[in-house]
Every structure is written in C-alpha cells, then in structure tokens.
C-alpha cells in the first residue's frame, strides 16, 4: 500500500470516528509506516483470529454462522478484516475508545434527531393488550420477518437471471427447459410433500417386538435414502435453504431409534444434493454450475447403486439395521462434503468464477484428508472445464464467448470510432473490464495478464487479421498452479509481441508520431513561415467570416511547397477552428471529472468574437488501431501545445513587424527621440521574452522529452507500455510548458495580451505616420528630368521630412504617447516579475521541474534578481507573521 493510500485511509477513518486533536493523521501514518510488515495475513492467523473473536462474542454461534455465510459467498478480504478485529479485541484501550466513541456518536445522533424531527405520542388506549393478543402479534411479526429473509422462489430467480441475460444479449436468448420439468415433482427425485396426511398404521410399530421393528425400519430407511417417505419415517417440508429433517415414530425402542437417527443425516444430505442438482442444472445458472451438477450426478449414481445393492440384500433377508449402518458409513463422508458444497454454492448464489473459488478453497482446506481432497479436486476439475474453455478462446484468439456472464472479463458495447471524437472516451480501459467477483481465487494473480492478453489479440483481430497463439494448449485445473500459469505467460508474451509488431512495423506508429510532431510542435520551420505568410490575412478575420475550404487549400499549398512535401502522412493533417480560445479549452480540460466541470460547461459564452488566430488549430486523422494510442485525448493535448506555441509565434511576428515598421523613423530627424527609444527598448524586451519562451518550450522541453519517449518506445514490451510512455510524454510537455498550472497560465496570457496591445498601439502610430507622409508627398511622384528638377525634388523631401517630424512631435504631445508607452512598460514589467517569482516558487517546490531554466534565460544578466530577492523576503516576512 502506497503512502498516499495510507494517508487517505487514515484521514477517512479519523473523520468517521470524529477524532479531533492529537498529532492528527501524520502521527498515525508514521506509526503505520514503522510497523508495516511485508507478508500477507495467512490462513492460520485468520483461523486463530476467528476463534478468538468467537470467544469474545456474546453470541459465538451467530458470529460463526455469519462468518461461514460470508465465506460461502466468496467475500474478498474477509480474513484480513477478521484478523484486524481480533487485534482490536486484544487492545483494551482501543475497545474503550471505540465504545466511548460509539456512545458519543449515538448521543449526538439522538440530539440531532430530536431537534430536527417532530415528536409524536401514541394515543392512549382504554384497554390493555392481553397476553394472548401479545403472543399472536409476536407470531405475526415473526412470520413477516421469516418471509422477508426467505430466499426467492426458484422460478423467480430463474426468470431474473434469464431476463438479465436476454437484456445483455437480445439476439442470443437462453435455452429454457419446458415447464413440465418443474411442474412434475415426481421427476425431481426428492421427497414429495403429500397434501393429505398419512393414515394411522394398522399396527403401531411400538407394539412390535424389537426384531420386527428393526426389519420394518430397514425397509423405511431404504426408501428414505432415495427420497421417498417411509411408513414410520417421514420427511418434513423444507423452507428455502434449510436442511431436511425427519419425524420418527416416537413409540420406537430407544436403541433402534438411536441407530436410525445416526443413518438419517445421509438422507438429509441426499435431499440437499438432489435439490441442488435439479435447480442448478438449469441453463440460467451457467455452465460452471451445470458442469458441477453433472459431476455430482455421476457421484450420486454410485450412491444409488449402493442403495440398490442394499435393497437386494434386504429382499434376501440378509440386511439388518447394524449392517445397514456398517455399509452406509463410507458413503456418509462423501455425501456430507457434497451437501456442504451444495449448500455453500446455493447460499452464496455463486456462479462462474465464484463457484470455482469456493471449490478451490475447499480443496486446499481439506489438505491432510486425502479422500475429501480428492473428491473436491474431482469436482473442481469438472466444474472448471467450461470456464477454461472460455479462458482458452480469450487468451489464444482474443474472443469472448461467455453466454452466461461467468468469465472474469466482461465485454461492453463501445464503438471504436468514438475514440477519435470523444475526448473522454475510454475505449481501451472500458471495452473489456475485469469483474472482481468472477475471478477464481487461483487466477487472481494472473487476472491483469489475462485481460491484457485477450485485449491485444482482439485489437489485431478487429483489423481483419486472424491470429491464434502457436503455443495453444489445453488449460487444465491442477493444484500445481505453475502449470496453467506458464500457459498464460506464453500466451501473454505472444499477444504482446504480435500487437506491438503490428503497430510498430505494419502501421508505422513511430513514423506517425514523428509526423504529428512535425506539425503540432512546429519543427518544420519553412512550412510554418510559408503557411503563416499565406494565411495571415485570412486568420485576422473573425472566426465566423473565415471560409474553412480556403484555409484547407492554403494548407495544401504550403505543404506542397515546403520540406513537409516529403512526409508520407501529410494528407492526414487537417484544419480545425475551435469554439474556444486556448485558455478556455485548457480550463475545460483541466476541469474534467472535477467539481468545476459542470459549472464550466454550463457557463454562458462571452460576447467577444474570436479571431481566426485565436480559434485556429490543426487536427489529424488517425484510423484504427493507431487511434488506441493517438486517441482524441492525446490529440487534444497536442492541439493545446500547438495553439500555445502558435499564438506565441503570432505575437513574435507582430513584434517583428513593429521592428520593421520602426526602421522608417531612422530617415527622419526627430528632435526628441527619448520616448521613441523607450518604445523600442520595450519592444526588444517583449521580443526577447517571447523568443526565449519559444526556445525553452521547443528545445528544452519538447525535444528532450520526445527523445526520451522515442528511446522508451524502442524498449517497450507491450502496448500498455507504449500508451504509458506516450501519455507521460504529453503530460510532461504540458506541465513544463506551464499549461497545467492555472496560475502561471493566467499570468502568461496577460503578458501575451500586453504584447499584442503594445503592437497594436505601435502599428496605429506607424499607420498614422504613413498616411501623413503620403499626404505630404503628393505631387512628387513624377520622376525629375533636369538638374533643377532634381534640386527641387531634394528640397521637397527635406521639407516633407521636417513637417513629418513636427507631426510626430504633435501626435506625441496630443495623444500622450509617452505616458502610454510608460504604462505598457509598467504592466509588462510587473507581470514578468510576477511570472518569474511564481516560477521560482514552483521550481523550488518541485525538484523535477525544469521551469527554472526560464528564469536563467530571462534574467541572464541579473536585471531582475534584486527585485525577485526583495519579493522573496517580503513573502517570508508575511508567512512569519
């Protein structure tokens, strides 16, 4: 058990017990960690714990009965729980604490009830209830309780099981026995309860001499042993799962009666076994129970042969009561074990794997009793045959043929096409799942490998390839588990190898991932420059005004005219215009399966219209079975990383455009260049920030993480390893690119917004200058032809430059341009310091975090160091207060 699980369980226990004060959870966790043992509680320790609890209990018989009932139902973790409770019983201080806690909780519960509910008083009656009326009321209540605890009739149970199966498999209804099989009680082989009571015998058996009594009872016993009432021994009706009891004539001689009572348990066992065989032979109870009843029926034939031989001796007058007892004793032990197994399976409502678990446990529990163990081993082998047939088809061919829902692996109807559409689709995890109570205890350790083996083969089979394990051998139950464990291991290794080779070689998984990396991680520089040049004007439009086919055509053009043309999978790249910006998308994804999910999904959309740049993303077409690895969840992560970097690249281009347009100012003699210098310096700081962030993401996060994943894929032994490495790769990229931390993401988005606003401001200023320049230069477009015209043209240009410089100064003074630049500088510096401070905190708290390299890049000359140290001191002072 991990430390996190221990921490969770301790906190849950403390909250349930309402424990307050002390050292809290940490103190108990430290104690548990110190006293952990590497071994699991053994059967011997659980047996001694059971005995100890029974001695401690006020009603030991009820406790033992409940324990056996839960054990028969194959309840998991029962023995460790009993062991834990026995330890509680030994600790008097713990018992006192629990009793006090229970008392306090009861008092608080009663106080809460009294304050929140309305009190009612019973109306006073004028007459008191007599003792006779009280007894009648008690009987009625007892009957109601007995009827509520009684099991459902067999026909109702069969109908429920049949309806459950038909609902799951409507095209394959269960076969059903005709009604006359159940309506004719004489066919069951059990005692027939007569509606009319038997008449009094002509001669009371008690008046006969002992020898005559013995002969009469021998005949009665031979009838009773095969499920037919005798004259002086009659069977009592059974209710539910009760054992059959008998009424023996009370006038019998005591010695004879004692011997009869010794033999009658065999008849009771016979009745229990017969009823079990007749009920569980129905198709509704599954193939395992059917095979078990068939094996029991074979054993019962031997028993009936013995009774027939005894009847033959009785006709010859060679069978006395003592001889009957002598001959029946060897069979009594067999019948007792069969009846015990039948009762346990019936009480536990066991089917499939739970039946096999019960039989396996019985087989091991009879170690030391060779005859009983051999009998249980025979039953377990017979019952496991249909289960192992299902297992063989699953691990050798990847097919489930489980008509009665007995196998440990359950199939769910899921469409593999949805794996490309639904972000939260869990096809790989939910198409085939383990059902815990159907796992036989002897296959518990191999359950995960059994599930994976069939899943691997099933994927290959769904691709149209027939695949069968070459090492397929019949799996048989044995007490030596290694025999079938080896078979499962061989099948698992083959299935892992086949699917991995199929995906890696035939489906070219690594090449596909490399193709996705080219586009989503922007490592094809010439393609992206060409693409952004082509689509720049189109993506500036509102998203509703963009024509997707036009973007698709421009994408196709950019692909064909760049190095991406050599990519064989380039045609699978598509355009996707998202309904949300990248920040909203990230918040929606981070909220999945959390308390905030419903609020975020149902939030009203904002009135702000997205531009094409904010909504733009790539998408990628992935077909089955590669969609198991590159599913919608993985593609969404790729898209978030791409949109993040694409927007950074867009901001970088805006800042570069500002730099290009600012070069025009160099040809003008501006009298006061101070405020221009401030704008140029701020632009350079912003450009340095954006370029360093991009460099960090692409070359310090994505490339190293990609190479780690690529090396891991070379050593992967199965598809689950591939899934794990790919998911880990994307998660690490998202985390180190600051996309999983809402606080960092918010600061970063504000920084990007300040940069965009600054570029817009500078572009507006540049645009106004250009318009003024055009108005001043009108009439100077014709080329000069003479020397005088050349001189005149030069004079006009000098005059235009002077007027433009004056216009710039006027624009600066009128619009408060210097104050605007100062405001941008202040906002950018504050946000950048905040980002660096948060990065410093998170990098210190997480030793594996690589974000600290951003600080070194952005603060390479120590410009921000003093401010960051001052902020750290202020934060520590606040924490101390």
Short mmCIF file of C-alpha atoms in Angstrom, two decimals, residues 557-724:
data_model
loop_
_atom_site.label_atom_id
_atom_site.label_comp_id
_atom_site.label_asym_id
_atom_site.label_seq_id
_atom_site.Cartn_x
_atom_site.Cartn_y
_atom_site.Cartn_z
CA UNK A 557 -0.27 24.78 -50.94
CA UNK A 558 2.09 25.30 -48.00
CA UNK A 559 2.59 21.54 -47.62
CA UNK A 560 3.43 21.05 -51.30
CA UNK A 561 5.86 23.99 -51.42
CA UNK A 562 7.96 23.12 -48.36
CA UNK A 563 10.05 20.26 -46.96
CA UNK A 564 6.81 18.83 -45.49
CA UNK A 565 6.10 17.54 -49.00
CA UNK A 566 8.31 14.52 -48.25
CA UNK A 567 6.08 13.42 -45.35
CA UNK A 568 4.02 10.39 -46.49
CA UNK A 569 1.28 11.20 -43.94
CA UNK A 570 0.86 14.90 -44.75
CA UNK A 571 -2.62 14.33 -46.22
CA UNK A 572 -3.90 13.39 -42.75
CA UNK A 573 -3.28 16.93 -41.48
CA UNK A 574 -6.48 19.00 -41.31
CA UNK A 575 -7.64 22.46 -40.25
CA UNK A 576 -9.79 22.84 -37.12
CA UNK A 577 -11.41 26.08 -35.95
CA UNK A 578 -12.08 25.66 -32.25
CA UNK A 579 -15.10 27.23 -30.50
CA UNK A 580 -12.93 28.48 -27.59
CA UNK A 581 -9.58 30.14 -27.18
CA UNK A 582 -6.70 28.08 -25.85
CA UNK A 583 -7.11 29.32 -22.24
CA UNK A 584 -10.79 28.34 -22.11
CA UNK A 585 -10.02 24.98 -23.69
CA UNK A 586 -7.31 24.28 -21.14
CA UNK A 587 -9.59 25.19 -18.23
CA UNK A 588 -12.37 22.96 -19.59
CA UNK A 589 -9.98 20.02 -19.97
CA UNK A 590 -8.45 20.53 -16.52
CA UNK A 591 -11.96 20.56 -15.02
CA UNK A 592 -12.97 17.18 -16.49
CA UNK A 593 -14.14 14.77 -13.76
CA UNK A 594 -13.89 17.52 -11.12
CA UNK A 595 -16.48 19.52 -9.20
CA UNK A 596 -15.98 22.52 -11.51
CA UNK A 597 -16.73 20.57 -14.70
CA UNK A 598 -20.48 21.22 -14.75
CA UNK A 599 -20.09 24.92 -13.95
CA UNK A 600 -17.54 25.47 -16.70
CA UNK A 601 -19.50 23.52 -19.32
CA UNK A 602 -22.76 25.33 -18.48
CA UNK A 603 -21.11 28.76 -18.31
CA UNK A 604 -22.61 31.34 -20.63
CA UNK A 605 -20.46 32.12 -23.67
CA UNK A 606 -18.79 35.52 -23.78
CA UNK A 607 -19.79 38.17 -26.29
CA UNK A 608 -16.19 38.54 -27.54
CA UNK A 609 -15.84 37.19 -31.05
CA UNK A 610 -12.80 35.01 -31.59
CA UNK A 611 -10.41 35.87 -34.36
CA UNK A 612 -9.13 33.19 -36.68
CA UNK A 613 -5.73 33.25 -34.98
CA UNK A 614 -7.30 32.56 -31.57
CA UNK A 615 -9.52 29.76 -32.87
CA UNK A 616 -7.05 28.15 -35.28
CA UNK A 617 -5.65 24.68 -34.68
CA UNK A 618 -4.51 21.64 -36.59
CA UNK A 619 -6.27 18.29 -36.43
CA UNK A 620 -5.06 14.88 -37.52
CA UNK A 621 -6.89 11.88 -38.97
CA UNK A 622 -5.91 8.65 -37.20
CA UNK A 623 -7.50 5.33 -38.06
CA UNK A 624 -7.92 2.15 -36.06
CA UNK A 625 -5.86 0.65 -34.40
CA UNK A 626 -3.45 3.61 -34.14
CA UNK A 627 -6.34 5.54 -32.56
CA UNK A 628 -5.77 3.46 -29.42
CA UNK A 629 -2.51 5.37 -28.92
CA UNK A 630 -3.30 8.63 -30.75
CA UNK A 631 -6.84 8.99 -29.42
CA UNK A 632 -8.88 12.15 -29.03
CA UNK A 633 -7.45 12.80 -25.57
CA UNK A 634 -3.90 12.66 -26.94
CA UNK A 635 -4.79 14.79 -29.97
CA UNK A 636 -6.39 17.40 -27.73
CA UNK A 637 -3.16 17.63 -25.76
CA UNK A 638 -1.21 18.02 -28.99
CA UNK A 639 -3.65 20.75 -30.04
CA UNK A 640 -3.26 22.64 -26.77
CA UNK A 641 0.51 22.61 -27.10
CA UNK A 642 0.28 23.69 -30.74
CA UNK A 643 -2.18 26.52 -30.07
CA UNK A 644 0.02 27.75 -27.23
CA UNK A 645 3.14 27.86 -29.43
CA UNK A 646 1.25 29.11 -32.48
CA UNK A 647 -0.02 32.11 -30.56
CA UNK A 648 3.49 32.79 -29.25
CA UNK A 649 4.76 32.64 -32.85
CA UNK A 650 1.98 35.05 -33.88
CA UNK A 651 2.98 37.53 -31.14
CA UNK A 652 6.62 37.22 -32.21
CA UNK A 653 5.66 38.06 -35.81
CA UNK A 654 3.70 41.11 -34.59
CA UNK A 655 6.71 42.38 -32.64
CA UNK A 656 8.98 41.77 -35.63
CA UNK A 657 6.58 43.71 -37.83
CA UNK A 658 6.77 46.59 -35.36
CA UNK A 659 10.57 46.46 -35.60
CA UNK A 660 10.38 46.57 -39.42
CA UNK A 661 7.97 49.50 -39.45
CA UNK A 662 10.05 51.36 -36.84
CA UNK A 663 13.01 51.34 -39.22
CA UNK A 664 11.19 54.07 -41.20
CA UNK A 665 11.82 56.50 -38.32
CA UNK A 666 15.57 56.45 -38.93
CA UNK A 667 15.24 58.57 -42.06
CA UNK A 668 13.53 61.39 -40.15
CA UNK A 669 15.35 63.86 -37.95
CA UNK A 670 13.19 63.62 -34.86
CA UNK A 671 14.02 66.36 -32.32
CA UNK A 672 13.04 64.40 -29.17
CA UNK A 673 13.83 60.67 -29.66
CA UNK A 674 13.67 59.82 -25.94
CA UNK A 675 10.14 58.46 -25.99
CA UNK A 676 10.89 56.55 -29.21
CA UNK A 677 13.88 54.93 -27.52
CA UNK A 678 11.63 53.81 -24.62
CA UNK A 679 9.18 52.23 -27.10
CA UNK A 680 11.98 50.48 -28.99
CA UNK A 681 13.52 49.17 -25.76
CA UNK A 682 10.17 47.82 -24.57
CA UNK A 683 9.61 46.16 -27.92
CA UNK A 684 13.00 44.49 -27.67
CA UNK A 685 12.30 43.24 -24.12
CA UNK A 686 8.98 41.79 -25.26
CA UNK A 687 10.62 40.15 -28.25
CA UNK A 688 13.35 38.73 -26.04
CA UNK A 689 10.71 37.31 -23.68
CA UNK A 690 8.62 35.68 -26.41
CA UNK A 691 11.60 34.23 -28.27
CA UNK A 692 13.13 32.79 -25.10
CA UNK A 693 9.82 31.25 -24.07
CA UNK A 694 9.54 29.63 -27.50
CA UNK A 695 13.12 28.40 -27.39
CA UNK A 696 12.56 26.93 -23.94
CA UNK A 697 9.39 25.10 -24.97
CA UNK A 698 10.76 23.73 -28.23
CA UNK A 699 14.37 22.91 -27.35
CA UNK A 700 14.41 22.41 -23.59
CA UNK A 701 11.04 20.69 -23.13
CA UNK A 702 9.65 19.10 -26.26
CA UNK A 703 12.81 17.88 -28.00
CA UNK A 704 14.44 16.21 -24.94
CA UNK A 705 11.10 14.73 -23.83
CA UNK A 706 10.48 13.46 -27.37
CA UNK A 707 13.87 11.71 -27.48
CA UNK A 708 13.19 10.09 -24.10
CA UNK A 709 9.84 8.78 -25.37
CA UNK A 710 11.40 7.56 -28.62
CA UNK A 711 14.04 5.58 -26.71
CA UNK A 712 11.40 4.19 -24.36
CA UNK A 713 9.29 3.03 -27.30
CA UNK A 714 12.24 1.01 -28.60
CA UNK A 715 12.35 -0.97 -25.34
CA UNK A 716 8.54 -1.25 -24.83
CA UNK A 717 7.38 -4.84 -24.48
CA UNK A 718 3.62 -4.33 -24.85
CA UNK A 719 1.01 -1.81 -25.94
CA UNK A 720 0.31 -0.70 -22.36
CA UNK A 721 3.93 0.42 -22.07
CA UNK A 722 3.54 2.37 -25.32
CA UNK A 723 0.38 4.05 -24.01
CA UNK A 724 2.10 4.87 -20.74
#
